[in-house]
Coordinates of C-alpha atoms and ligand atoms in Angstrom, one line a residue:
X1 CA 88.5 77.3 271.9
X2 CA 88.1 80.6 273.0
X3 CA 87.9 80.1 276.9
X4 CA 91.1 79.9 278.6
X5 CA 92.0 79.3 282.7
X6 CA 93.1 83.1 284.2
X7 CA 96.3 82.1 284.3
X8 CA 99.6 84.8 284.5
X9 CA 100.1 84.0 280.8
X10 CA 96.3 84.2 279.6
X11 CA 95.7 87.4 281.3
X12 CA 99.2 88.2 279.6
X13 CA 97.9 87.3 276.4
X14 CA 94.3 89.0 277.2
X15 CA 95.7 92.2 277.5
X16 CA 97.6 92.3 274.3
X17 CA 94.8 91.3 272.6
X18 CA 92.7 94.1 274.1
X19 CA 95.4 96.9 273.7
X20 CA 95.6 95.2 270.2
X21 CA 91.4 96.4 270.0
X22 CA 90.4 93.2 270.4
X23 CA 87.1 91.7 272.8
X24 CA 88.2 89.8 276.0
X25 CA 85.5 88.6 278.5
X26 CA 86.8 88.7 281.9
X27 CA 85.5 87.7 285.4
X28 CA 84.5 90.6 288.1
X29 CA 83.1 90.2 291.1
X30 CA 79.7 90.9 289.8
X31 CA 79.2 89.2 286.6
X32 CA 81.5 88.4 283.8
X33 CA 82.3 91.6 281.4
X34 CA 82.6 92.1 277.5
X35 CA 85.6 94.4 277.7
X36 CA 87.3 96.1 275.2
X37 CA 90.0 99.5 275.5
X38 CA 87.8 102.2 276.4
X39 CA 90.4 104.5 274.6
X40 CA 89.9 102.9 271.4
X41 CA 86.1 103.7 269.7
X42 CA 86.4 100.8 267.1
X43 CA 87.3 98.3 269.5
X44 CA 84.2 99.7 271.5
X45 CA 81.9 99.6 268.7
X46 CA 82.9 95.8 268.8
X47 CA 81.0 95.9 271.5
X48 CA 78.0 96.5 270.3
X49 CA 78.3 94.2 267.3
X50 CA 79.1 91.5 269.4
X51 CA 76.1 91.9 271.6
X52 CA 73.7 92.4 268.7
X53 CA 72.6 95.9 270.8
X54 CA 70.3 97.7 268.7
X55 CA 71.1 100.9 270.8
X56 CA 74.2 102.6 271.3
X57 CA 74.1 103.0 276.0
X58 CA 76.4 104.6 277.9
X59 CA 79.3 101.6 279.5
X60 CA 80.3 101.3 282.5
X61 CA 84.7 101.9 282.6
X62 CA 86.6 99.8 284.7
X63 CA 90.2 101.3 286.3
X64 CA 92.5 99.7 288.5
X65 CA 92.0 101.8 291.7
X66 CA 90.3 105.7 292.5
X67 CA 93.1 108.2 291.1
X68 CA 92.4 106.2 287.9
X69 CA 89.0 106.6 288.3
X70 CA 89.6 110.5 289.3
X71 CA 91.7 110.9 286.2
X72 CA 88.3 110.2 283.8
X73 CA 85.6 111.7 286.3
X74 CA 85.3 114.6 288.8
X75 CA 84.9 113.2 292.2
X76 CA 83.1 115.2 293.9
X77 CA 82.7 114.9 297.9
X78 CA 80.2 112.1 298.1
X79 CA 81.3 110.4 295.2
X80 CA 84.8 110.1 297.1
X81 CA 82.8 109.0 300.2
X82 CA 81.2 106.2 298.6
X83 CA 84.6 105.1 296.6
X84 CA 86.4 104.9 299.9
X85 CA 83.7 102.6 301.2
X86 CA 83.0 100.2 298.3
X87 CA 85.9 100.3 295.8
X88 CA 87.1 97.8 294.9
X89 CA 83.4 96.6 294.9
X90 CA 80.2 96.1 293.4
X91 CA 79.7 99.7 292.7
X92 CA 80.0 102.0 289.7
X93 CA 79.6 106.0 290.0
X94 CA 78.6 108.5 287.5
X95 CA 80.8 111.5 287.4
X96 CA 80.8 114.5 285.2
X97 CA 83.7 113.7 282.5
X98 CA 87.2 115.3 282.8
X99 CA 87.9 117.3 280.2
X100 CA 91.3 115.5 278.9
X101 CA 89.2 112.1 279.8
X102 CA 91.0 109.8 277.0
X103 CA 88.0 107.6 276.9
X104 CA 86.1 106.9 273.5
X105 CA 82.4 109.0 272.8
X106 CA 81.1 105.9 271.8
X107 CA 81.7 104.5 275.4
X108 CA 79.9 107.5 277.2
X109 CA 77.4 107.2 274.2
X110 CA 78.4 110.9 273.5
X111 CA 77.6 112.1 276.9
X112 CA 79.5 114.8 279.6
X113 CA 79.5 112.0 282.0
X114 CA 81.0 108.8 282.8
X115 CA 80.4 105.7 284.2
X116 CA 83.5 104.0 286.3
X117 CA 84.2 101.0 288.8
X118 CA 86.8 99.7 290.3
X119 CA 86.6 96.0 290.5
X120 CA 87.3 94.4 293.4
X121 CA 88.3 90.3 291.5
X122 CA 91.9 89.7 291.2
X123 CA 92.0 88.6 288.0
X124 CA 89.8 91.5 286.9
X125 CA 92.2 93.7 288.5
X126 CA 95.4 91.5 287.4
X127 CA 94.0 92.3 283.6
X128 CA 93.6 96.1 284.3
X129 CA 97.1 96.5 285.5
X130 CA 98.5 94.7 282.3
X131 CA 96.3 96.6 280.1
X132 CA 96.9 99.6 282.0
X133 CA 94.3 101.6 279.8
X134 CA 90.5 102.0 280.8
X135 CA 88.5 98.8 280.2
X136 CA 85.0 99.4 278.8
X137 CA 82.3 96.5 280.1
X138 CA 79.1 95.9 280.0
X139 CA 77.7 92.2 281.1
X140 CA 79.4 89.3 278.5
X141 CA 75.8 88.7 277.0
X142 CA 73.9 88.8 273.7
X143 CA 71.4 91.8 274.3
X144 CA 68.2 90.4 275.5
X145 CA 70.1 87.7 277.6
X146 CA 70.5 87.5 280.9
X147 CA 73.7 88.5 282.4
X148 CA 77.0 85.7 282.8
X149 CA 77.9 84.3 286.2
X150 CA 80.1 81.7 284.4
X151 CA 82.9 81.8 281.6
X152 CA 80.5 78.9 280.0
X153 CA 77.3 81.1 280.1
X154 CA 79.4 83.4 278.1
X155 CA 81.0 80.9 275.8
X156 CA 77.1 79.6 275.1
X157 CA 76.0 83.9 274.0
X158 CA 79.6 85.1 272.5
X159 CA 81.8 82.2 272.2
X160 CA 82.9 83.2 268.1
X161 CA 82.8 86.7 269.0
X162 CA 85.7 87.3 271.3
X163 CA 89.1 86.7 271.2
X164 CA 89.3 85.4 274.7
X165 CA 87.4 84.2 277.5
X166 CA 89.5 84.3 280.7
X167 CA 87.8 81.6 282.7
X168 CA 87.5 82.7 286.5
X169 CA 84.7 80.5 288.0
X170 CA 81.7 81.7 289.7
X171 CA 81.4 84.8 290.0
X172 CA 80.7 85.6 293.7
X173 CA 77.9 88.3 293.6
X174 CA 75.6 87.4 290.5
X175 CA 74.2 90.6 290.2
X176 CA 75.5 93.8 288.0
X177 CA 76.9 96.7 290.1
X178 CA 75.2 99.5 291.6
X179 CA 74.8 102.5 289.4
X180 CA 75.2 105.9 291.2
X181 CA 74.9 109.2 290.2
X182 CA 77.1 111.7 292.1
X183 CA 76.9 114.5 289.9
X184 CA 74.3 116.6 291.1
X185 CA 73.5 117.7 294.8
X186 CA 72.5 114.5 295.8
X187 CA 73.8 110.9 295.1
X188 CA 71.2 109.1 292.6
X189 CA 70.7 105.5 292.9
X190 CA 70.0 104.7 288.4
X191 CA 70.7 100.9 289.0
X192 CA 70.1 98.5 292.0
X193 CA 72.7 96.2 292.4
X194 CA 75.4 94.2 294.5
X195 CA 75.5 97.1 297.1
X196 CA 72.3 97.7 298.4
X197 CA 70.2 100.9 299.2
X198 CA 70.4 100.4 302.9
X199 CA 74.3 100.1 303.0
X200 CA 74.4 103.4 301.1
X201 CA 72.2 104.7 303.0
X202 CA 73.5 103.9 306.2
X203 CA 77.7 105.7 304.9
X204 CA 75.9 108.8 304.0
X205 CA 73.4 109.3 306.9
X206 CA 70.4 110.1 304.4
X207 CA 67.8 108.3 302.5
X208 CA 68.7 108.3 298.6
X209 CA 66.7 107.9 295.4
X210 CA 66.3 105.5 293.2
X211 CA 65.5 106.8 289.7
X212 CA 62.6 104.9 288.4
X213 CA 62.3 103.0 285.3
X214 CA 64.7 102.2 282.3
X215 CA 67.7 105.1 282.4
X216 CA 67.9 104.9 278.7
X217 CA 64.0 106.7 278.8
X218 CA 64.1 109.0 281.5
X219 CA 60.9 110.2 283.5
X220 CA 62.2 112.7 285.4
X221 CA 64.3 115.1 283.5
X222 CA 67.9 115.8 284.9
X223 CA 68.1 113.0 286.6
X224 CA 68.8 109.6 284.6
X225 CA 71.6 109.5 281.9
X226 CA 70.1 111.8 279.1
X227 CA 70.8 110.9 275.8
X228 CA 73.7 113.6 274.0
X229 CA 71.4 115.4 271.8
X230 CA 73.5 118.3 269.8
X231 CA 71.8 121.8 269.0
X232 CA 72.0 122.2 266.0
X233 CA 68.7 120.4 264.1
X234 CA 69.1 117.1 262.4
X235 CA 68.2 115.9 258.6
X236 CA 68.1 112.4 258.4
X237 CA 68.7 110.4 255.0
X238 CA 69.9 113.5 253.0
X239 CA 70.8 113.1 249.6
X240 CA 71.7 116.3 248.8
X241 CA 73.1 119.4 250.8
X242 CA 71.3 122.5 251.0
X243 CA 72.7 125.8 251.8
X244 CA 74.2 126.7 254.9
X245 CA 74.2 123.1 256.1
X246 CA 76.5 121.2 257.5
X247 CA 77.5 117.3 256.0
X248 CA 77.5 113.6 257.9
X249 CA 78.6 111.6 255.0
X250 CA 78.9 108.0 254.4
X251 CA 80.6 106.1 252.0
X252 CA 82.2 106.9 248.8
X253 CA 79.2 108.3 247.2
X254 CA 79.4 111.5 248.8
X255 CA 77.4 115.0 247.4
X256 CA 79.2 117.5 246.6
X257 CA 79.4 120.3 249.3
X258 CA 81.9 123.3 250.2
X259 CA 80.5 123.6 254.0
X260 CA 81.8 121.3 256.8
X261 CA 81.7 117.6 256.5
X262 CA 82.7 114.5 258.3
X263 CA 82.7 111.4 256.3
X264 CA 82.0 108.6 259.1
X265 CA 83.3 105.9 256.9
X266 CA 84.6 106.4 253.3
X267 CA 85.0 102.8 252.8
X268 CA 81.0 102.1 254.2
X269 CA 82.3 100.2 257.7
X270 CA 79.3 100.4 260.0
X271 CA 82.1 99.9 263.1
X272 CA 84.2 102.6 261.7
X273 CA 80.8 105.0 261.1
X274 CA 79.8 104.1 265.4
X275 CA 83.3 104.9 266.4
X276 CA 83.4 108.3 265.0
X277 CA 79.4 109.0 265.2
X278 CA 79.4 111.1 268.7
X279 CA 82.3 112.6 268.0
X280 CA 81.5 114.0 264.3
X281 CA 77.8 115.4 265.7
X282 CA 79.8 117.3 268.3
X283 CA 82.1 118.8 266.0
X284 CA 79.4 119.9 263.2
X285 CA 77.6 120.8 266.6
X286 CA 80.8 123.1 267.5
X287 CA 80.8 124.3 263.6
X288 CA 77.3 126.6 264.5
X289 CA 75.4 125.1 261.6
X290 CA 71.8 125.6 262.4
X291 CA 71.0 121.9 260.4
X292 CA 73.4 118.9 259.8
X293 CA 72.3 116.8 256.9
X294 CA 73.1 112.9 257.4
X295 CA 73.5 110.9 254.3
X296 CA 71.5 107.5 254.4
X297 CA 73.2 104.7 256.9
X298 CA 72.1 101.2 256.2
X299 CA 69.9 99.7 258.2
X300 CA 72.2 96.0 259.2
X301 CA 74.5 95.3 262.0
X302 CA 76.0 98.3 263.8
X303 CA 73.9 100.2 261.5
X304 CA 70.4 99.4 263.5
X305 CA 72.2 101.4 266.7
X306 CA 73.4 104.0 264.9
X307 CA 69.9 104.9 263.1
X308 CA 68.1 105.0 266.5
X309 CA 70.4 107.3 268.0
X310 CA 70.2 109.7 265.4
X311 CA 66.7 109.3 265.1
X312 CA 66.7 110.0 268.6
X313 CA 68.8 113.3 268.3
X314 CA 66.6 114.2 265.3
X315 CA 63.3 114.1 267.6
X316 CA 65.6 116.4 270.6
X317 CA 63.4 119.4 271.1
Ligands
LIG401 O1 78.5 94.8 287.3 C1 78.6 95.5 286.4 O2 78.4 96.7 286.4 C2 79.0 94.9 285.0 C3 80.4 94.3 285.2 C4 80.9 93.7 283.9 O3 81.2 95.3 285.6 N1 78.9 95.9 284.0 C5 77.8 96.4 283.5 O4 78.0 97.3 282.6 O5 76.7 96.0 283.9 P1 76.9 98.0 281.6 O6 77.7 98.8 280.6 O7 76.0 96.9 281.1 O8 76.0 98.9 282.6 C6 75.7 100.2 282.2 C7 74.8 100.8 283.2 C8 73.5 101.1 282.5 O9 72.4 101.0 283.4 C9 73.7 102.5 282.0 O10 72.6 103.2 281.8 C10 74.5 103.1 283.2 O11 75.3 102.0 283.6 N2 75.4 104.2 282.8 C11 76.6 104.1 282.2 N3 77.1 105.3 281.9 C12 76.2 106.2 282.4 C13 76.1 107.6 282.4 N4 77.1 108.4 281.9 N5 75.1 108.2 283.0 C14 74.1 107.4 283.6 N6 74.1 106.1 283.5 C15 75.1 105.5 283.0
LIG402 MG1 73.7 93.8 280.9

């Protein structure tokens, strides 16, 4: 049975199993998480599998306390303002990456920016001391599902897909955290959550935006989380290389090419092909080939995600 009472020795066990790369659901304050070692891109393309998420979205990245938090994003002035007042809490601020950030592509969905909170539960911040990596989280739920307030409602969506499920109660708030921007001028509200609009509001002394509609489609450009599209133009299901081009390859039946390549899985594993996905467009990207071919990826399991992101990044004016 996968679901086991927080005790000193289950949250012992659940972080050897996540520095292991394994998926432990945890309780927070806000709802229960699907976490996995930010650090590690496999174990965070487990995430995805074990959601059945068609789309690869940046996650949020849960640390033990701000200077974590500071050590993967650039805190600027009001994002410090708002971590003294709510962390450990229902909030989670977007930051412009640190460059040394050890946190996976896959986890920032290939992005220069970063999602982090710092949970206020005591078992969530028990588990992140043990761990004592990054955990990556997103709500303990197939996709399409609403989002867990109980380690049952979890057990009932992802109880064979986890190696744990650290059993915490309740959780108190019920709804996901708050989602702010603070990279840009202004702080950005891309998420309504368990701290409201008016509290925020009130710290800061100003009225503050809410970004409208879903922040994986964004209306109003330079606001919302923007999907990482590289420069350099896309070719999607290549069979062949042409001249000049650069090569995303896939399994062992790779064309034959002298120019840059990065094979995303030799052996043809869809979680090995999402863990190195952001990272090998960013390094053909960095190679100054005007097109990157990308050999066929098959359409099942992780696959799905990964198609639509490239398809996304192929369509990138
Ligand atoms: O309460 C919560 O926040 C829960 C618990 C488990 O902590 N976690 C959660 O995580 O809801 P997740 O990964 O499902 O939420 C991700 C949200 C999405 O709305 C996503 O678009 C936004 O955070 N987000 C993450 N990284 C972003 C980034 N770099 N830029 C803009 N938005 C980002
Ligand atoms: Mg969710």
């Amino acid at each position: 049975m996968a679901v086991v009472k927080a005790s000193k020795d289950a949250i012992g066990a659940a972080a050897i199993a996540l520095r292991d790369g394994k998926l432990v659901a945890f309780p927070t304050e806000t709802v229960y998480g699907l976490g996995a070692d930010a650090t590690n891109g496999r174990a965070v393309a487990a995430i995805f599998k074990a959601k059945r998420r068609p789309q690869f979205n940046p996650l949020i990245v849960h640390v033990r306390d701000v200077e974590a938090a500071a050590e993967l994003g650039e805190l600027t002035p009001f994002g410090r303002q708002l971590a003294t007042a709510f962390w450990p809490g229902a909030l989670s601020l977007v930051m412009a990456k640190q460059r040394d950030c050890p946190v996976a592509d896959l986890a920032t969905a290939g992005l220069d920016t970063i999602a982090v909170r710092v949970p206020s539960h005591a078992i969530a911040q028990a588990l992140l001391r043990a761990v004592d990596r990054p955990i990556a989280a997103p709500s303990a739920n197939l996709s399409g599902h609403v989002s867990p307030t109980t380690a049952a409602h979890v057990e009932a969506d992802l109880g064979n897909r986890v190696a744990m499920i650290l059993d915490g109660g309740a959780t108190a708030v019920g709804l996901e955290s708050t989602v702010v921007d603070v990279t840009g001028d202004v702080p950005i509200i891309l998420r309504l959550g368990g701290v409201t609009r008016e509290t925020i509001e009130r710290l800061l002394g100003q009225t503050i935006a809410v970004a409208e509609g879903d922040p994986e489609k964004p209306s109003s450009p330079g606001m919302l989380a923007r999907h990482y599209a590289p420069s350099a133009k896309l070719r999607l299901d290549a069979l062949e290389v042409r001249n000049g081009e650069a090569l995303i390859a896939f399994g062992r039946a790779v064309p034959k090419h002298a120019g840059p390549t990065i094979n995303l899985s030799a052996s043809g594993d869809l979680l090995e092909a999402a863990a190195n996905l952001f990272s090998a467009l960013r390094a053909l990207d960095a190679s100054g080939t005007e097109t990157i071919a990308i050999m066929p990826i098959p359409e099942d399991g992780l696959g799905e995600a990964i198609n639509d992101r490239l398809r996304r990044a192929a369509r990138a004016p």
